[in-house]
mmCIF file of C-alpha atoms in Angstrom:
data_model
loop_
_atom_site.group_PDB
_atom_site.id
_atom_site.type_symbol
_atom_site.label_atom_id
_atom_site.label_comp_id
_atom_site.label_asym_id
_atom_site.label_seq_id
_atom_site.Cartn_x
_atom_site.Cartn_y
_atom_site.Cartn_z
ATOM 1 C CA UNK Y 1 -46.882 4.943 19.160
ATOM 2 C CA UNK Y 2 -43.070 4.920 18.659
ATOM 3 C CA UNK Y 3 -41.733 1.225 17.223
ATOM 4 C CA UNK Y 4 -39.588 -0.264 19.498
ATOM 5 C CA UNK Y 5 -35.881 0.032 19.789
ATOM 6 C CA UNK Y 6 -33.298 -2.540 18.351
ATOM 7 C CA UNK Y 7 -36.010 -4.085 15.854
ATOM 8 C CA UNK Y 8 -35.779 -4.975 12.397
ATOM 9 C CA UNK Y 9 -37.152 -1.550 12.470
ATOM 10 C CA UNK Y 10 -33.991 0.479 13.553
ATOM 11 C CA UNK Y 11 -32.298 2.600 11.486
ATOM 12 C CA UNK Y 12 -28.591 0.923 9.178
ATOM 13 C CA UNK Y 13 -25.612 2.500 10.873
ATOM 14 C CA UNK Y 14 -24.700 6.306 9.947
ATOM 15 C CA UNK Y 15 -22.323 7.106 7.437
ATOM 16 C CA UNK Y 16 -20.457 9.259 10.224
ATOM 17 C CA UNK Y 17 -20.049 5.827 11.842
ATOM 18 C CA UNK Y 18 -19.511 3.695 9.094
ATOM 19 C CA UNK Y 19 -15.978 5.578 8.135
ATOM 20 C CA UNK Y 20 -15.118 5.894 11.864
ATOM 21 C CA UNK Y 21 -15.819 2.021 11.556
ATOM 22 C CA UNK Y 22 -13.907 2.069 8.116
ATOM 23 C CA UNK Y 23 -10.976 3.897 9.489
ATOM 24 C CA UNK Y 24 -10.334 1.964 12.687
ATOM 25 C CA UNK Y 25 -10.490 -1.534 10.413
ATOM 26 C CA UNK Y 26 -7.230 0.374 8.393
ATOM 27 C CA UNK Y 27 -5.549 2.545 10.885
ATOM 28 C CA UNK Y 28 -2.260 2.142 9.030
ATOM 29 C CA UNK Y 29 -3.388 3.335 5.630
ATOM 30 C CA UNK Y 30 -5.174 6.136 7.172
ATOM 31 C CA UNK Y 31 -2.271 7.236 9.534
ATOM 32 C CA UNK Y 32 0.260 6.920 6.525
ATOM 33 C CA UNK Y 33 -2.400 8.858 4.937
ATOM 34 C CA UNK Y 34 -2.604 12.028 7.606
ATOM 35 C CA UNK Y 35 0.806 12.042 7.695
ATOM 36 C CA UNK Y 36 1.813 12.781 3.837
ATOM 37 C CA UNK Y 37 -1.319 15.144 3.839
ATOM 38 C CA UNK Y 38 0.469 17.228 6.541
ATOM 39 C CA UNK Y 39 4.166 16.778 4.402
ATOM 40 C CA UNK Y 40 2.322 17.781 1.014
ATOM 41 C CA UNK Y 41 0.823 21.069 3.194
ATOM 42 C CA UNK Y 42 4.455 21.566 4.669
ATOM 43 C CA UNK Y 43 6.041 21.820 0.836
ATOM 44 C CA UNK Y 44 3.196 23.684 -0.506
ATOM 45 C CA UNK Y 45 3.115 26.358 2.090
ATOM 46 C CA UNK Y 46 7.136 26.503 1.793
ATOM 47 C CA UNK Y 47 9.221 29.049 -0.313
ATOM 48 C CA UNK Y 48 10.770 27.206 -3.968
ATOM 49 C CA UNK Y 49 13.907 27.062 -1.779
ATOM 50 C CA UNK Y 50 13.276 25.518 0.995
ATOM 51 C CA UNK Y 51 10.545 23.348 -0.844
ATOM 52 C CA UNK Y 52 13.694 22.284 -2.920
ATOM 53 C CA UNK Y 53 15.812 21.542 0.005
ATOM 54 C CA UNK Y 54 13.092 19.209 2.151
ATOM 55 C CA UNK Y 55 12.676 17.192 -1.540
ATOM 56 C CA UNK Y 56 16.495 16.237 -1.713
ATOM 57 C CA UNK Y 57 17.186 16.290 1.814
ATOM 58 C CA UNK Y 58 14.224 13.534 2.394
ATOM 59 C CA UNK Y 59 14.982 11.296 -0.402
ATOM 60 C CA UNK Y 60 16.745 8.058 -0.700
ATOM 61 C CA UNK Y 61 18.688 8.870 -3.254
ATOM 62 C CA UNK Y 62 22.463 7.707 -3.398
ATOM 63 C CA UNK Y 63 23.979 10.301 -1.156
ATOM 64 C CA UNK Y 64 21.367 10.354 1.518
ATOM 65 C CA UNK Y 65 21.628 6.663 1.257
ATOM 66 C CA UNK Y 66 25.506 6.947 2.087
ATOM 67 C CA UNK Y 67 24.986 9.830 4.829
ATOM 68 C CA UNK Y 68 21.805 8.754 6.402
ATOM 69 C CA UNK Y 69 20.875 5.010 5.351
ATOM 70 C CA UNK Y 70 17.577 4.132 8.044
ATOM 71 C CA UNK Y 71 16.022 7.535 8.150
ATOM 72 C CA UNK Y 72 16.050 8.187 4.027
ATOM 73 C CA UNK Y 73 14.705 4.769 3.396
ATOM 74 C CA UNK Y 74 11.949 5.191 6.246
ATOM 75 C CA UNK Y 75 11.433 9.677 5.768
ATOM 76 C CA UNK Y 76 10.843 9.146 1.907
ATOM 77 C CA UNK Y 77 7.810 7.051 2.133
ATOM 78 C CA UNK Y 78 6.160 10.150 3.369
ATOM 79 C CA UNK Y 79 6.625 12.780 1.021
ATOM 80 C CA UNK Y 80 5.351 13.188 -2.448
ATOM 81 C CA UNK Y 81 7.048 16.042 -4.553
ATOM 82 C CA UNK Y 82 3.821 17.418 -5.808
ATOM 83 C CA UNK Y 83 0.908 18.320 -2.756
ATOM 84 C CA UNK Y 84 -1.580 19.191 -5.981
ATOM 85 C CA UNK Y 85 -1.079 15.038 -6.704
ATOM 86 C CA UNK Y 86 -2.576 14.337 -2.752
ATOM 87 C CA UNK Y 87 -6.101 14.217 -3.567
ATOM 88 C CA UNK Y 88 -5.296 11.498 -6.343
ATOM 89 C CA UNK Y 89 -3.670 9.782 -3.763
ATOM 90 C CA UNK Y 90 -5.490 9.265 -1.379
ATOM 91 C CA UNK Y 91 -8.370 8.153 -3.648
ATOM 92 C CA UNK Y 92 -5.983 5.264 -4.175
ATOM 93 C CA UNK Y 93 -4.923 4.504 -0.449
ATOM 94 C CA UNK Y 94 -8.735 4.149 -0.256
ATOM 95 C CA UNK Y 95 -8.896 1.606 -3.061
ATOM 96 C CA UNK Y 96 -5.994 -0.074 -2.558
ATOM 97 C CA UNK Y 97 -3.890 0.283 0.786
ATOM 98 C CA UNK Y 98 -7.116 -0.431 2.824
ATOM 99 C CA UNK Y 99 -9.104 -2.969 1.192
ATOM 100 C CA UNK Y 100 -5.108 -4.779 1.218
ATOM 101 C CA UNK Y 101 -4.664 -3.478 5.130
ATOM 102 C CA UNK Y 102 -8.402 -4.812 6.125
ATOM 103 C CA UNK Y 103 -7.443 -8.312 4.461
ATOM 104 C CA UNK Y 104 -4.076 -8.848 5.562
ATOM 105 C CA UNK Y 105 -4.476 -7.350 9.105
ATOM 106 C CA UNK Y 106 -1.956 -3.968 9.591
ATOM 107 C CA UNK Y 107 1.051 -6.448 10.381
ATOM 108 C CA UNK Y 108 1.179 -8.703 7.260
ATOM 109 C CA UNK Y 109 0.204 -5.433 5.099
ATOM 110 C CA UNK Y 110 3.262 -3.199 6.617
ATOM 111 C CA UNK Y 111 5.559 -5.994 6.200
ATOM 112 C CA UNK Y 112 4.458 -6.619 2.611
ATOM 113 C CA UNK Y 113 4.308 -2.245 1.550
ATOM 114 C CA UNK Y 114 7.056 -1.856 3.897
ATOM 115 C CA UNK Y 115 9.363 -4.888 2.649
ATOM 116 C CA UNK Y 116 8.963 -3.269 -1.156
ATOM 117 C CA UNK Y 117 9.468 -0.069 -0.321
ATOM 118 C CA UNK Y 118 12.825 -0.615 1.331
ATOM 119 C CA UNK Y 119 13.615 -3.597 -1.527
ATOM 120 C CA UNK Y 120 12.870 -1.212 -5.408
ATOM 121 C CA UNK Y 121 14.742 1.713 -3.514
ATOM 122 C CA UNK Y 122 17.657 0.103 -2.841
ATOM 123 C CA UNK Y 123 17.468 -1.465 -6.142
ATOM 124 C CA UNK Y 124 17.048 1.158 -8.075
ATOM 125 C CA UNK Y 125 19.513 3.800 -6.567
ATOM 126 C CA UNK Y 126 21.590 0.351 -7.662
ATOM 127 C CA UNK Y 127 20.659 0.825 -10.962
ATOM 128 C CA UNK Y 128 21.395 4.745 -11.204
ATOM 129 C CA UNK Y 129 24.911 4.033 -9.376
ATOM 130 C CA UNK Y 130 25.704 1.721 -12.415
ATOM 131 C CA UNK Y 131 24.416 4.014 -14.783
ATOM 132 C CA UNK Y 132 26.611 6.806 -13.238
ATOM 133 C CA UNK Y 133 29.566 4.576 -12.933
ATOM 134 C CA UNK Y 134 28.885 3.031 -16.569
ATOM 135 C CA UNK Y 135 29.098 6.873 -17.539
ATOM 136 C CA UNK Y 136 25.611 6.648 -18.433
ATOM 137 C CA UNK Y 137 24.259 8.678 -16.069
ATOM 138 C CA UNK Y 138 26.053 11.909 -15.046
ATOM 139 C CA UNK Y 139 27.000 12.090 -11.653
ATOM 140 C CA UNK Y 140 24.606 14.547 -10.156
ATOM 141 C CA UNK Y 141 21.943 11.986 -10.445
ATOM 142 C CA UNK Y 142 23.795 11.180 -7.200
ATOM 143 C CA UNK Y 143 21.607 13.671 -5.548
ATOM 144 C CA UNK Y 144 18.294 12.986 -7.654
ATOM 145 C CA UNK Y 145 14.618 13.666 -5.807
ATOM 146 C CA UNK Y 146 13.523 10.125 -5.145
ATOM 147 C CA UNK Y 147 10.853 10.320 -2.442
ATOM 148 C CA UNK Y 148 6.931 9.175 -2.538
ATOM 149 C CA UNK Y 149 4.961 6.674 -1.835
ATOM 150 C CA UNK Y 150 4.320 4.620 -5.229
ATOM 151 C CA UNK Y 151 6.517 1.975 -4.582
ATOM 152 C CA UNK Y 152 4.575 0.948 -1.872
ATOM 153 C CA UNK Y 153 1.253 1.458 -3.406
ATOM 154 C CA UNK Y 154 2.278 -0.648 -6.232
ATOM 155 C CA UNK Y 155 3.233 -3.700 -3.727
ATOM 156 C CA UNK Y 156 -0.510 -3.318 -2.352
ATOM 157 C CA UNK Y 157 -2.002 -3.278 -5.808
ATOM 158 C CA UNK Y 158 -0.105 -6.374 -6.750
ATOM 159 C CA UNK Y 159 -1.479 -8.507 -3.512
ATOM 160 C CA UNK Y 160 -4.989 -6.918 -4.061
ATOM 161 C CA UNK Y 161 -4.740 -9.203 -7.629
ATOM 162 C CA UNK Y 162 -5.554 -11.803 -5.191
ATOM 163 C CA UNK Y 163 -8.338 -10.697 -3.541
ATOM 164 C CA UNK Y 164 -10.856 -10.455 -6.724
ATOM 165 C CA UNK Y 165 -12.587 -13.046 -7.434
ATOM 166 C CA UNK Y 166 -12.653 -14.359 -11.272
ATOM 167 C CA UNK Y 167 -13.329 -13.091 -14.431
ATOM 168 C CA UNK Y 168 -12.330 -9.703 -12.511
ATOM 169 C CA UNK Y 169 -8.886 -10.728 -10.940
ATOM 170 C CA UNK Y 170 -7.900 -11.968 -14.702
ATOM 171 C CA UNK Y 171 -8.884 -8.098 -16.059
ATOM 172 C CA UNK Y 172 -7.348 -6.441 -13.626
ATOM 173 C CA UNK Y 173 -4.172 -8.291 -13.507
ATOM 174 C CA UNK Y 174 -3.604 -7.136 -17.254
ATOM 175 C CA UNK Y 175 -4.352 -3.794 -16.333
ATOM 176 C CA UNK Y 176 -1.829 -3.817 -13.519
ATOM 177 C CA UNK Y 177 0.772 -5.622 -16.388
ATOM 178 C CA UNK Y 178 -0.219 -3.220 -18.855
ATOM 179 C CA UNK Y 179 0.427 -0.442 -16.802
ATOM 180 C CA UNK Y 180 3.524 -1.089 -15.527
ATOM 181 C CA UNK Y 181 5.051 -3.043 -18.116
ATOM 182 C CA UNK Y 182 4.736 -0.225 -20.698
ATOM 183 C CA UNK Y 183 6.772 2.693 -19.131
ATOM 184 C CA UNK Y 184 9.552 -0.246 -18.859
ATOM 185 C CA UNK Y 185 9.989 -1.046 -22.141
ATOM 186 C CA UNK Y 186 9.521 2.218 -23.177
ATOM 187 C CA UNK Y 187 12.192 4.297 -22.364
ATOM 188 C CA UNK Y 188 12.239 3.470 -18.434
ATOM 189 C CA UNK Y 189 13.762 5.353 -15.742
ATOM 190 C CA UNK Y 190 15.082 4.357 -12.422
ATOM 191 C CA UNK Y 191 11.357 4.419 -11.040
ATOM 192 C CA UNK Y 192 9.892 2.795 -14.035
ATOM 193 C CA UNK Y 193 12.192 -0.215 -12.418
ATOM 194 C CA UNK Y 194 11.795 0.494 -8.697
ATOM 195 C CA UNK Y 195 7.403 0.111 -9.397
ATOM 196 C CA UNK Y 196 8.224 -2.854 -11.547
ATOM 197 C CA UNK Y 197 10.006 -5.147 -8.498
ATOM 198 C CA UNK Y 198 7.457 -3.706 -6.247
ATOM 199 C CA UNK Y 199 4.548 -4.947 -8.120
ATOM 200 C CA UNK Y 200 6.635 -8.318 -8.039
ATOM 201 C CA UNK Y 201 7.142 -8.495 -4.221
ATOM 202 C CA UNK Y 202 3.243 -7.797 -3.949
ATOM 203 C CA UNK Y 203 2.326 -10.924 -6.426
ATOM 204 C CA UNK Y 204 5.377 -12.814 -4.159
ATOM 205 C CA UNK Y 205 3.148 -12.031 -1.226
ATOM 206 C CA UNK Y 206 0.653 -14.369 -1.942
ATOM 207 C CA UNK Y 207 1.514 -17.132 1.155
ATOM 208 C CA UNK Y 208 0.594 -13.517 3.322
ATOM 209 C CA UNK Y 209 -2.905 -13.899 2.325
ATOM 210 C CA UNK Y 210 -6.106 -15.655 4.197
ATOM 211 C CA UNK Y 211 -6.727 -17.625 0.699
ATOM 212 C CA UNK Y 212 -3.057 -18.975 1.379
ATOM 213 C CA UNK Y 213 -3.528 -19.923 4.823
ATOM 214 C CA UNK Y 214 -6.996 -21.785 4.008
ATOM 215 C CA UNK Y 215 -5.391 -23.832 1.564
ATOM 216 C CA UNK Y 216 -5.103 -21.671 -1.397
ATOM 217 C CA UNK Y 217 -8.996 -21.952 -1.888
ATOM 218 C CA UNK Y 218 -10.362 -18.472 -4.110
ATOM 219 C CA UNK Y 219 -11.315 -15.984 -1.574
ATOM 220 C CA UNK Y 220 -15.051 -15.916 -2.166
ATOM 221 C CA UNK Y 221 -15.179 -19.813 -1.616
ATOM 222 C CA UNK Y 222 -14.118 -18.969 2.039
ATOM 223 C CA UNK Y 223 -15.859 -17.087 5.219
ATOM 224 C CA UNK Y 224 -15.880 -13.937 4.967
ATOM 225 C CA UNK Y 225 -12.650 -11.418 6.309
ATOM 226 C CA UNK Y 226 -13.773 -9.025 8.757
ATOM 227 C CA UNK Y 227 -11.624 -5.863 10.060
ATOM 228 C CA UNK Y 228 -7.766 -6.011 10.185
ATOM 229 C CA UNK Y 229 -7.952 -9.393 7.709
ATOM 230 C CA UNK Y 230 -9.290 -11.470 10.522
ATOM 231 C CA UNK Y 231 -11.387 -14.277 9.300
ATOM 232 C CA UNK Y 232 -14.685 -14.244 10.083
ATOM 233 C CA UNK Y 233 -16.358 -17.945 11.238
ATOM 234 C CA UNK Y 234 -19.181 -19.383 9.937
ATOM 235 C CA UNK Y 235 -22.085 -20.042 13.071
ATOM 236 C CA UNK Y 236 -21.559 -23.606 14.493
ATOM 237 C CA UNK Y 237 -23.563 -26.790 12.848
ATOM 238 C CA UNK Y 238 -26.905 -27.606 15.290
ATOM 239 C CA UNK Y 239 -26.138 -29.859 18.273
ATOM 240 C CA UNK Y 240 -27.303 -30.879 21.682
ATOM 241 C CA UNK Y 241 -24.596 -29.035 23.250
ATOM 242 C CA UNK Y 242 -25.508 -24.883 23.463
ATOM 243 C CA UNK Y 243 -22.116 -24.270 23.996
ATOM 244 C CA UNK Y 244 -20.225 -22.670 21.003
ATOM 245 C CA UNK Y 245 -17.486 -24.221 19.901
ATOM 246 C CA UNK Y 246 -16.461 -21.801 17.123
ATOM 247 C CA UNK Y 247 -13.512 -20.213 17.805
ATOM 248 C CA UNK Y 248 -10.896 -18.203 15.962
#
């Protein structure tokens, strides 16, 4: 005789559905996602040459800045100048991007990846147009390859500081300093600075959080987030009235 359906019985969820269920809970990370694993197969199915001109023709560097100011600030975010680095990425869109896009919900996350994306370009090109015009720099770096997605990435793993719950948000918050603080002091370049005021803008992020909006209690002292950040209520006290009043 075959146990009955929909018991405590029935088999957990498959894994094919749990990362279908994963997936739709992130849909930005994973579209951003598809779409530099189609760029990276574009430049590594691509002659040098014309792998050399889609590098410096889709980056925000100072003269694509001048010539083309929305698309280079919005085309760069989805290339990275090495396809053999995509695997490594997208191990870290997993860890990061999606855990921060699930929290958030896709709005506040874009706005927060987005907003530092757009903010260390600008302010590094800044930086290499002093340099250049401080004769520091020679004047070719007018044309430099600056496309990828770290700058972003490094917003997300900033706001992510606040999702942890202690002693682990106090270790990985020096591991995030330590990371980025030592390429800075040591010799930095232009991107060295450009991950440095991401990683600000994503600890400046905090009032984008659920912990912010409940009063800035620690996350794990709160419901539970479900999918796209959305903040999962606790069932309703026992009273004579069925009716739920628990409401979103």
């Amino acid at each position: 005789m075959q146990p009955p359906r929909g018991g405590r019985g029935s088999s957990p969820a498959s894994p094919v559905a749990r990362v279908k269920d994963w997936v739709r809970s992130s849909p930005g990370t994973h579209i951003w996602l598809l779409v530099i694993g189609i760029t990276s197969l574009v430049i590594a199915s691509a002659s040098e040459g014309l792998g050399q001109f889609l590098v410096h023709r889709t980056s925000s560097n100072i003269h694509e800045l001048n010539e083309h100011p929305l698309p280079s600030l919005l085309i760069s975010g989805f290339w990275i100048e090495r396809p053999g680095s995509f695997v490594l990425y997208a191990v870290l869109f997993e860890l990061v991007h999606a855990n921060v896009e699930r929290w958030l919900g896709s709005g506040r996350w874009l706005l927060t990846v987005g907003g530092a994306h757009i903010a260390a370009t600008l302010a590094s090109q800044e930086l290499v147009l002093l340099a250049i015009e401080g004769h520091r720099l020679p004047r070719s770096m007018t044309h430099v390859v600056d496309i990828g997605v770290s700058y972003g990435l490094a917003a997300a793993a900033g706001v992510l500081t606040y999702r942890l719950r202690p002693p682990w948000r106090y270790g990985y918050l020096c591991g995030l300093l330590v990371f980025f603080a030592v390429p800075l002091l040591t010799g930095a370049s232009f991107t060295d600075f450009g991950h440095a005021i991401a990683l600000v803008m994503g600890f400046a992020a905090w009032p984008l959080t659920p912990a912010a909006a409940a009063g800035g209690r620690p996350e794990h002292d709160g419901p539970p987030t479900g999918p796209g950040g959305d903040r999962a209520q606790p069932p309703p006290d026992p009273e004579p009235d069925p009716e739920s009043r628990q409401e979103r």
